Structure formats: structure tokens, C-alpha cells
PDB file of C-alpha atoms in Angstrom:
ATOM      1  CA  VAL A   1     -14.130  16.936   5.909  1.00  0.00           C
ATOM      2  CA  PHE A   2     -10.920  18.952   5.102  1.00  0.00           C
ATOM      3  CA  ALA A   3      -9.299  18.220   8.144  1.00  0.00           C
ATOM      4  CA  ALA A   4     -10.060  14.622   8.013  1.00  0.00           C
ATOM      5  CA  SER A   5      -8.670  14.334   4.454  1.00  0.00           C
ATOM      6  CA  LEU A   6      -5.526  16.359   5.223  1.00  0.00           C
ATOM      7  CA  PHE A   7      -4.821  14.207   8.295  1.00  0.00           C
ATOM      8  CA  PHE A   8      -5.540  11.027   6.057  1.00  0.00           C
ATOM      9  CA  GLY A   9      -3.069  12.347   3.401  1.00  0.00           C
ATOM     10  CA  LEU A  10      -0.511  13.607   5.910  1.00  0.00           C
ATOM     11  CA  ILE A  11      -0.451  10.280   7.513  1.00  0.00           C
ATOM     12  CA  LEU A  12      -0.075   8.308   4.280  1.00  0.00           C
ATOM     13  CA  GLY A  13       2.359  10.983   2.848  1.00  0.00           C
ATOM     14  CA  GLY A  14       4.521  10.553   5.793  1.00  0.00           C
ATOM     15  CA  LEU A  15       4.549   6.770   5.118  1.00  0.00           C
ATOM     16  CA  MET A  16       5.161   7.312   1.567  1.00  0.00           C
ATOM     17  CA  LEU A  17       8.155   9.578   2.607  1.00  0.00           C
ATOM     18  CA  LEU A  18       9.522   6.993   4.793  1.00  0.00           C
ATOM     19  CA  PHE A  19       9.204   4.530   2.036  1.00  0.00           C
ATOM     20  CA  VAL A  20      11.307   6.467  -0.386  1.00  0.00           C
ATOM     21  CA  ILE A  21      13.919   7.532   2.301  1.00  0.00           C
ATOM     22  CA  ILE A  22      14.242   3.877   2.895  1.00  0.00           C
ATOM     23  CA  ILE A  23      14.341   2.449  -0.514  1.00  0.00           C
ATOM     24  CA  ARG A  24      16.925   5.251  -1.627  1.00  0.00           C
ATOM     25  CA  ALA A  25      19.429   4.215   1.193  1.00  0.00           C
ATOM     26  CA  LEU A  26      19.018   0.212   0.369  1.00  0.00           C
ATOM     27  CA  VAL A  27      19.702   0.984  -3.436  1.00  0.00           C
ATOM     28  CA  PRO A  28      23.445   0.155  -2.988  1.00  0.00           C
ATOM     29  CA  LEU A  29      22.857  -3.009  -1.257  1.00  0.00           C
ATOM     30  CA  GLY A  30      21.059  -4.572  -4.294  1.00  0.00           C
ATOM     31  CA  GLY A  31      17.688  -5.513  -5.897  1.00  0.00           C
ATOM     32  CA  LEU A  32      16.661  -8.233  -3.051  1.00  0.00           C
ATOM     33  CA  ALA A  33      17.213  -5.726  -0.334  1.00  0.00           C
ATOM     34  CA  VAL A  34      15.233  -2.919  -2.151  1.00  0.00           C
ATOM     35  CA  PHE A  35      12.308  -5.771  -3.034  1.00  0.00           C
ATOM     36  CA  MET A  36      12.261  -6.845   0.941  1.00  0.00           C
ATOM     37  CA  ALA A  37      12.017  -3.297   1.710  1.00  0.00           C
ATOM     38  CA  ILE A  38       9.230  -2.630  -0.569  1.00  0.00           C
ATOM     39  CA  LEU A  39       7.278  -5.455   0.710  1.00  0.00           C
ATOM     40  CA  LEU A  40       7.839  -4.656   4.532  1.00  0.00           C
ATOM     41  CA  ILE A  41       6.868  -0.894   3.808  1.00  0.00           C
ATOM     42  CA  MET A  42       4.062  -1.378   1.665  1.00  0.00           C
ATOM     43  CA  ILE A  43       2.009  -4.051   3.664  1.00  0.00           C
ATOM     44  CA  PRO A  44       1.567  -1.743   6.551  1.00  0.00           C
ATOM     45  CA  ILE A  45       0.841   1.304   4.125  1.00  0.00           C
ATOM     46  CA  LEU A  46      -2.069  -0.708   2.340  1.00  0.00           C
ATOM     47  CA  TYR A  47      -3.253  -2.028   5.775  1.00  0.00           C
ATOM     48  CA  LEU A  48      -3.694   1.366   7.254  1.00  0.00           C
ATOM     49  CA  ALA A  49      -5.139   2.635   3.883  1.00  0.00           C
ATOM     50  CA  ILE A  50      -8.037   0.003   3.888  1.00  0.00           C
ATOM     51  CA  ALA A  51      -8.463   0.302   8.023  1.00  0.00           C
ATOM     52  CA  PHE A  52      -8.761   4.296   7.499  1.00  0.00           C
ATOM     53  CA  SER A  53     -10.754   4.235   4.218  1.00  0.00           C
ATOM     54  CA  LEU A  54     -14.120   5.040   5.784  1.00  0.00           C
ATOM     55  CA  ALA A  55     -12.671   7.948   7.907  1.00  0.00           C
ATOM     56  CA  VAL A  56     -13.966  10.801   5.605  1.00  0.00           C
ATOM     57  CA  THR A  57     -17.240   9.103   5.188  1.00  0.00           C
ATOM     58  CA  ILE A  58     -17.594   8.957   8.914  1.00  0.00           C
ATOM     59  CA  THR A  59     -16.736  12.532   9.286  1.00  0.00           C
ATOM     60  CA  LEU A  60     -19.207  13.619   6.560  1.00  0.00           C
ATOM     61  CA  LEU A  61     -21.997  11.293   8.096  1.00  0.00           C
ATOM     62  CA  ASP A  62     -21.439  11.375  12.002  1.00  0.00           C
ATOM     63  CA  LYS A  63     -21.337  15.394  12.835  1.00  0.00           C
ATOM     64  CA  LYS A  64     -20.689  14.376  16.649  1.00  0.00           C
ATOM     65  CA  ARG A  65     -17.220  12.801  15.723  1.00  0.00           C
ATOM     66  CA  SER A  66     -13.941  14.793  15.648  1.00  0.00           C
ATOM     67  CA  VAL A  67     -11.527  14.023  12.930  1.00  0.00           C
ATOM     68  CA  ILE A  68      -9.469  11.595  15.242  1.00  0.00           C
ATOM     69  CA  GLY A  69     -12.656   9.809  16.609  1.00  0.00           C
ATOM     70  CA  SER A  70     -13.510   9.310  12.752  1.00  0.00           C
ATOM     71  CA  PHE A  71     -10.261   7.565  12.483  1.00  0.00           C
ATOM     72  CA  SER A  72     -10.473   5.228  15.543  1.00  0.00           C
ATOM     73  CA  GLU A  73     -14.270   4.390  14.330  1.00  0.00           C
ATOM     74  CA  SER A  74     -13.220   3.921  11.029  1.00  0.00           C
ATOM     75  CA  MET A  75     -10.445   1.317  12.456  1.00  0.00           C
ATOM     76  CA  ARG A  76     -12.925  -0.390  14.677  1.00  0.00           C
ATOM     77  CA  LEU A  77     -15.525  -0.844  12.084  1.00  0.00           C
ATOM     78  CA  ILE A  78     -13.060  -2.352   9.551  1.00  0.00           C
ATOM     79  CA  SER A  79     -11.745  -4.575  12.220  1.00  0.00           C
ATOM     80  CA  ASN A  80     -12.687  -8.292  11.223  1.00  0.00           C
ATOM     81  CA  ASN A  81     -14.190  -6.596   7.791  1.00  0.00           C
ATOM     82  CA  TRP A  82     -10.462  -5.752   6.255  1.00  0.00           C
ATOM     83  CA  TRP A  83     -11.076  -8.291   3.535  1.00  0.00           C
ATOM     84  CA  ARG A  84     -14.455  -6.979   2.718  1.00  0.00           C
ATOM     85  CA  ALA A  85     -13.072  -3.301   2.678  1.00  0.00           C
ATOM     86  CA  PHE A  86     -10.338  -4.368   0.436  1.00  0.00           C
ATOM     87  CA  GLY A  87     -12.769  -5.968  -1.900  1.00  0.00           C
ATOM     88  CA  LEU A  88     -15.124  -3.080  -2.036  1.00  0.00           C
ATOM     89  CA  GLY A  89     -12.198  -0.611  -2.702  1.00  0.00           C
ATOM     90  CA  PHE A  90     -10.580  -2.996  -5.526  1.00  0.00           C
ATOM     91  CA  ILE A  91     -14.251  -3.483  -6.900  1.00  0.00           C
ATOM     92  CA  MET A  92     -14.709   0.245  -7.131  1.00  0.00           C
ATOM     93  CA  MET A  93     -11.479   0.985  -8.453  1.00  0.00           C
ATOM     94  CA  ILE A  94     -12.056  -1.433 -11.400  1.00  0.00           C
ATOM     95  CA  ILE A  95     -15.362   0.485 -11.923  1.00  0.00           C
ATOM     96  CA  MET A  96     -13.751   3.900 -11.936  1.00  0.00           C
ATOM     97  CA  LEU A  97     -11.165   2.559 -14.232  1.00  0.00           C
ATOM     98  CA  VAL A  98     -13.591   1.035 -16.849  1.00  0.00           C
ATOM     99  CA  PHE A  99     -15.818   3.907 -16.598  1.00  0.00           C
ATOM    100  CA  SER A 100     -12.662   6.400 -17.204  1.00  0.00           C
ATOM    101  CA  TRP A 101     -11.483   4.574 -20.140  1.00  0.00           C
ATOM    102  CA  LEU A 102     -15.014   4.788 -21.564  1.00  0.00           C
ATOM    103  CA  PHE A 103     -14.948   8.397 -21.369  1.00  0.00           C
ATOM    104  CA  LYS A 104     -11.379   8.739 -22.673  1.00  0.00           C
ATOM    105  CA  LEU A 105     -12.138   6.603 -25.619  1.00  0.00           C
ATOM    106  CA  PRO A 106     -14.391   9.422 -27.612  1.00  0.00           C
ATOM    107  CA  GLY A 107     -11.316  11.844 -27.186  1.00  0.00           C
ATOM    108  CA  LEU A 108      -8.829   9.509 -28.424  1.00  0.00           C
ATOM    109  CA  LEU A 109     -11.071   8.391 -31.499  1.00  0.00           C
ATOM    110  CA  ALA A 110     -11.440  11.777 -32.232  1.00  0.00           C
ATOM    111  CA  ILE A 111      -7.669  12.740 -31.958  1.00  0.00           C
ATOM    112  CA  SER A 112      -7.121   9.698 -34.538  1.00  0.00           C
ATOM    113  CA  LEU A 113      -9.794  10.935 -36.643  1.00  0.00           C
ATOM    114  CA  LEU A 114      -8.239  14.400 -36.937  1.00  0.00           C
ATOM    115  CA  THR A 115      -4.648  13.005 -37.729  1.00  0.00           C
ATOM    116  CA  THR A 116      -6.133  10.639 -40.407  1.00  0.00           C
ATOM    117  CA  ALA A 117      -9.134  11.809 -41.813  1.00  0.00           C
ATOM    118  CA  PHE A 118      -8.598  15.674 -41.766  1.00  0.00           C
ATOM    119  CA  LYS A 119      -4.776  15.549 -42.018  1.00  0.00           C
ATOM    120  CA  VAL A 120      -4.279  17.824 -39.187  1.00  0.00           C
ATOM    121  CA  SER A 121      -0.757  18.093 -38.392  1.00  0.00           C
ATOM    122  CA  PRO A 122       0.597  17.332 -35.048  1.00  0.00           C
ATOM    123  CA  ALA A 123       2.865  20.087 -35.167  1.00  0.00           C
ATOM    124  CA  SER A 124      -0.191  22.599 -35.817  1.00  0.00           C
ATOM    125  CA  GLY A 125      -1.287  24.770 -33.016  1.00  0.00           C
ATOM    126  CA  LEU A 126      -4.992  23.807 -33.587  1.00  0.00           C
ATOM    127  CA  TYR A 127      -3.874  19.943 -33.043  1.00  0.00           C
ATOM    128  CA  LYS A 128      -2.358  20.874 -29.737  1.00  0.00           C
ATOM    129  CA  VAL A 129      -5.591  22.581 -28.634  1.00  0.00           C
ATOM    130  CA  LEU A 130      -7.737  20.031 -29.730  1.00  0.00           C
ATOM    131  CA  VAL A 131      -5.910  17.136 -28.190  1.00  0.00           C
ATOM    132  CA  LEU A 132      -5.682  19.089 -24.931  1.00  0.00           C
ATOM    133  CA  ALA A 133      -9.530  19.656 -25.075  1.00  0.00           C
ATOM    134  CA  LEU A 134     -10.569  16.231 -26.102  1.00  0.00           C
ATOM    135  CA  THR A 135      -8.310  14.207 -23.785  1.00  0.00           C
ATOM    136  CA  SER A 136      -9.129  16.183 -20.721  1.00  0.00           C
ATOM    137  CA  GLY A 137     -12.557  17.330 -21.633  1.00  0.00           C
ATOM    138  CA  PHE A 138     -14.276  14.113 -21.952  1.00  0.00           C
ATOM    139  CA  PRO A 139     -12.428  12.255 -18.871  1.00  0.00           C
ATOM    140  CA  LEU A 140     -13.687  15.621 -16.860  1.00  0.00           C
ATOM    141  CA  ILE A 141     -17.128  15.005 -17.634  1.00  0.00           C
ATOM    142  CA  GLY A 142     -16.908  11.327 -16.998  1.00  0.00           C
ATOM    143  CA  TYR A 143     -15.393  12.002 -13.627  1.00  0.00           C
ATOM    144  CA  ILE A 144     -18.324  14.200 -12.799  1.00  0.00           C
ATOM    145  CA  PHE A 145     -20.771  11.441 -13.537  1.00  0.00           C
ATOM    146  CA  ILE A 146     -18.686   8.496 -11.995  1.00  0.00           C
ATOM    147  CA  SER A 147     -17.399  10.204  -8.829  1.00  0.00           C
ATOM    148  CA  PRO A 148     -20.427   9.943  -6.819  1.00  0.00           C
ATOM    149  CA  ILE A 149     -20.285   6.021  -7.111  1.00  0.00           C
ATOM    150  CA  SER A 150     -17.610   5.782  -4.790  1.00  0.00           C
ATOM    151  CA  ALA A 151     -19.001   7.988  -2.328  1.00  0.00           C
ATOM    152  CA  ILE A 152     -22.428   6.099  -2.462  1.00  0.00           C
ATOM    153  CA  ALA A 153     -20.613   2.778  -2.101  1.00  0.00           C
ATOM    154  CA  SER A 154     -18.464   4.033   1.033  1.00  0.00           C
ATOM    155  CA  SER A 155     -21.714   5.318   2.581  1.00  0.00           C
ATOM    156  CA  VAL A 156     -23.661   1.999   2.203  1.00  0.00           C
ATOM    157  CA  PHE A 157     -20.723   0.102   3.415  1.00  0.00           C
ATOM    158  CA  TYR A 158     -20.476   2.630   6.404  1.00  0.00           C
ATOM    159  CA  TYR A 159     -23.883   2.090   7.311  1.00  0.00           C
ATOM    160  CA  SER A 160     -23.691  -1.749   6.858  1.00  0.00           C
ATOM    161  CA  LEU A 161     -21.067  -2.003   9.175  1.00  0.00           C
ATOM    162  CA  LYS A 162     -22.490   0.240  11.608  1.00  0.00           C
ATOM    163  CA  GLU A 163     -25.673  -1.949  11.616  1.00  0.00           C
ATOM    164  CA  GLU A 164     -23.679  -4.982  11.883  1.00  0.00           C
ATOM    165  CA  LYS A 165     -21.461  -4.142  14.785  1.00  0.00           C
ATOM    166  CA  ASP A 166     -23.599  -1.648  16.731  1.00  0.00           C
ATOM    167  CA  HIS A 167     -27.230  -2.988  16.331  1.00  0.00           C
ATOM    168  CA  SER A 168     -28.359   0.459  15.656  1.00  0.00           C
ATOM    169  CA  GLY A 169     -31.714  -0.473  14.530  1.00  0.00           C
ATOM    170  CA  LEU A 170     -31.193   1.177  11.176  1.00  0.00           C
ATOM    171  CA  MET A 171     -32.733  -1.562   9.185  1.00  0.00           C
ATOM    172  CA  ASP A 172     -36.081  -1.317  11.261  1.00  0.00           C
ATOM    173  CA  ASN A 173     -36.034   2.389  10.337  1.00  0.00           C
ATOM    174  CA  ILE A 174     -35.448   1.782   6.878  1.00  0.00           C
ATOM    175  CA  GLY A 175     -38.498  -0.671   6.927  1.00  0.00           C
ATOM    176  CA  LYS A 176     -40.734   1.870   8.355  1.00  0.00           C
ATOM    177  CA  ILE A 177     -40.065   4.388   5.715  1.00  0.00           C
ATOM    178  CA  GLY A 178     -43.239   5.290   3.823  1.00  0.00           C
ATOM    179  CA  SER A 179     -45.750   3.538   6.400  1.00  0.00           C
ATOM    180  CA  GLN A 180     -48.025   5.517   8.410  1.00  0.00           C
ATOM    181  CA  PRO A 181     -46.895   6.539  11.932  1.00  0.00           C
ATOM    182  CA  GLU A 182     -48.877   4.777  14.432  1.00  0.00           C
ATOM    183  CA  THR A 183     -50.779   7.430  16.554  1.00  0.00           C
ATOM    184  CA  ALA A 184     -52.493   6.738  19.682  1.00  0.00           C
ATOM    185  CA  LYS A 185     -56.261   7.001  19.047  1.00  0.00           C
ATOM    186  CA  ALA A 186     -57.922   9.822  21.372  1.00  0.00           C
ATOM    187  CA  GLU A 187     -61.097   8.829  23.281  1.00  0.00           C
ATOM    188  CA  GLU A 188     -63.878  10.893  21.959  1.00  0.00           C
ATOM    189  CA  SER A 189     -65.954  12.228  25.048  1.00  0.00           C
ATOM    190  CA  TYR A 190     -69.139  14.410  24.452  1.00  0.00           C
TER     191      TYR A 190
END
């Protein structure tokens, strides 16, 4: 898992570094050149990020695959499903943002209450400690609760694409959950 995450990060990090170098070189040419370079560089980065989005999930769920194999499997599964993967990623981003703001809200309200109702000075040490605890504590608790959502969505999406592309019989196996296995009746002889 660490290797897949590291490899994914190195690919995207390398592309982002290339992006920064090219933009820095184009700054003297003017705004239009910079804008065009941003478009020309961000499109492949976005495409690769979506195409490789299942690589870590595949590494976790398919123990037989290597890290490089996970990336190629991710590309194979996402091909012809890129917009579905993009949509899922976009929806998950919206859900995560909404939940993160819901968990930030109590901390922000508490800080507002501290400064208005209890007249705690923003310059005091107590205020700084409380602000740090409230603005990082609640979001951390929220992250603990909402982080599995994206992992579950990615896993369900992976198995859905796997079933769709490979016809692996996964849906038949799911349908058999809870039913009694068929056993051959032994003939009794006396």
C-alpha cells in the first residue's frame, strides 16, 4: 500500500514540479502564455489522476497484483469509464467538504462565543490554546468519521468495474450470501 501511494505521489509530484518549472519559464511572456500552459499541463495531470485513482484500492484488495500491476489494472478498468470515475471523485469531494465544514462549525462557533460572551482576549495565551484545540480537534474527529466513506466508495466502484469488465461472477456470489450451500445427499444403505 505504501509503495502504491508513494509511486502515485511521485508521478503526480513530478508532473506538478514540471508544471511549476514551465509556468515559471513562461511568466515573462505574459498572462495568455501562462494560461495556455496551465491548461495544457493540468489536463494530462487530471486525466492521469483519475485514471490511476483506483491503484491504491486495487493494491489493497487484490493481493496478487504488484504496484505497477495495480496501476495498469486501474487504467484498464477506468478506460471507457473515465467520466464515471471523475463524477464519483467529484461527488466524494463534495461530501467530504460538506462533512468537514460541519465538523469545523462547532469550533468556529465556540471561538466566536469565547470572544463575544466571555470576553477572552485574542492576545491571551488561553485564547490561542483554545483556538488551536477547537479548530483542529473537531475537524480531526470529523475526519476520523468521514475518511472511510471514500475508501468504501472506491472499493464498491472497483468491484463494480471489475464485474462489468471481467464478468467475474461477483454478483452471483453476493446473491448466494446467506443461503444454504447445496450438499449432495448421501444414499443410505443398511
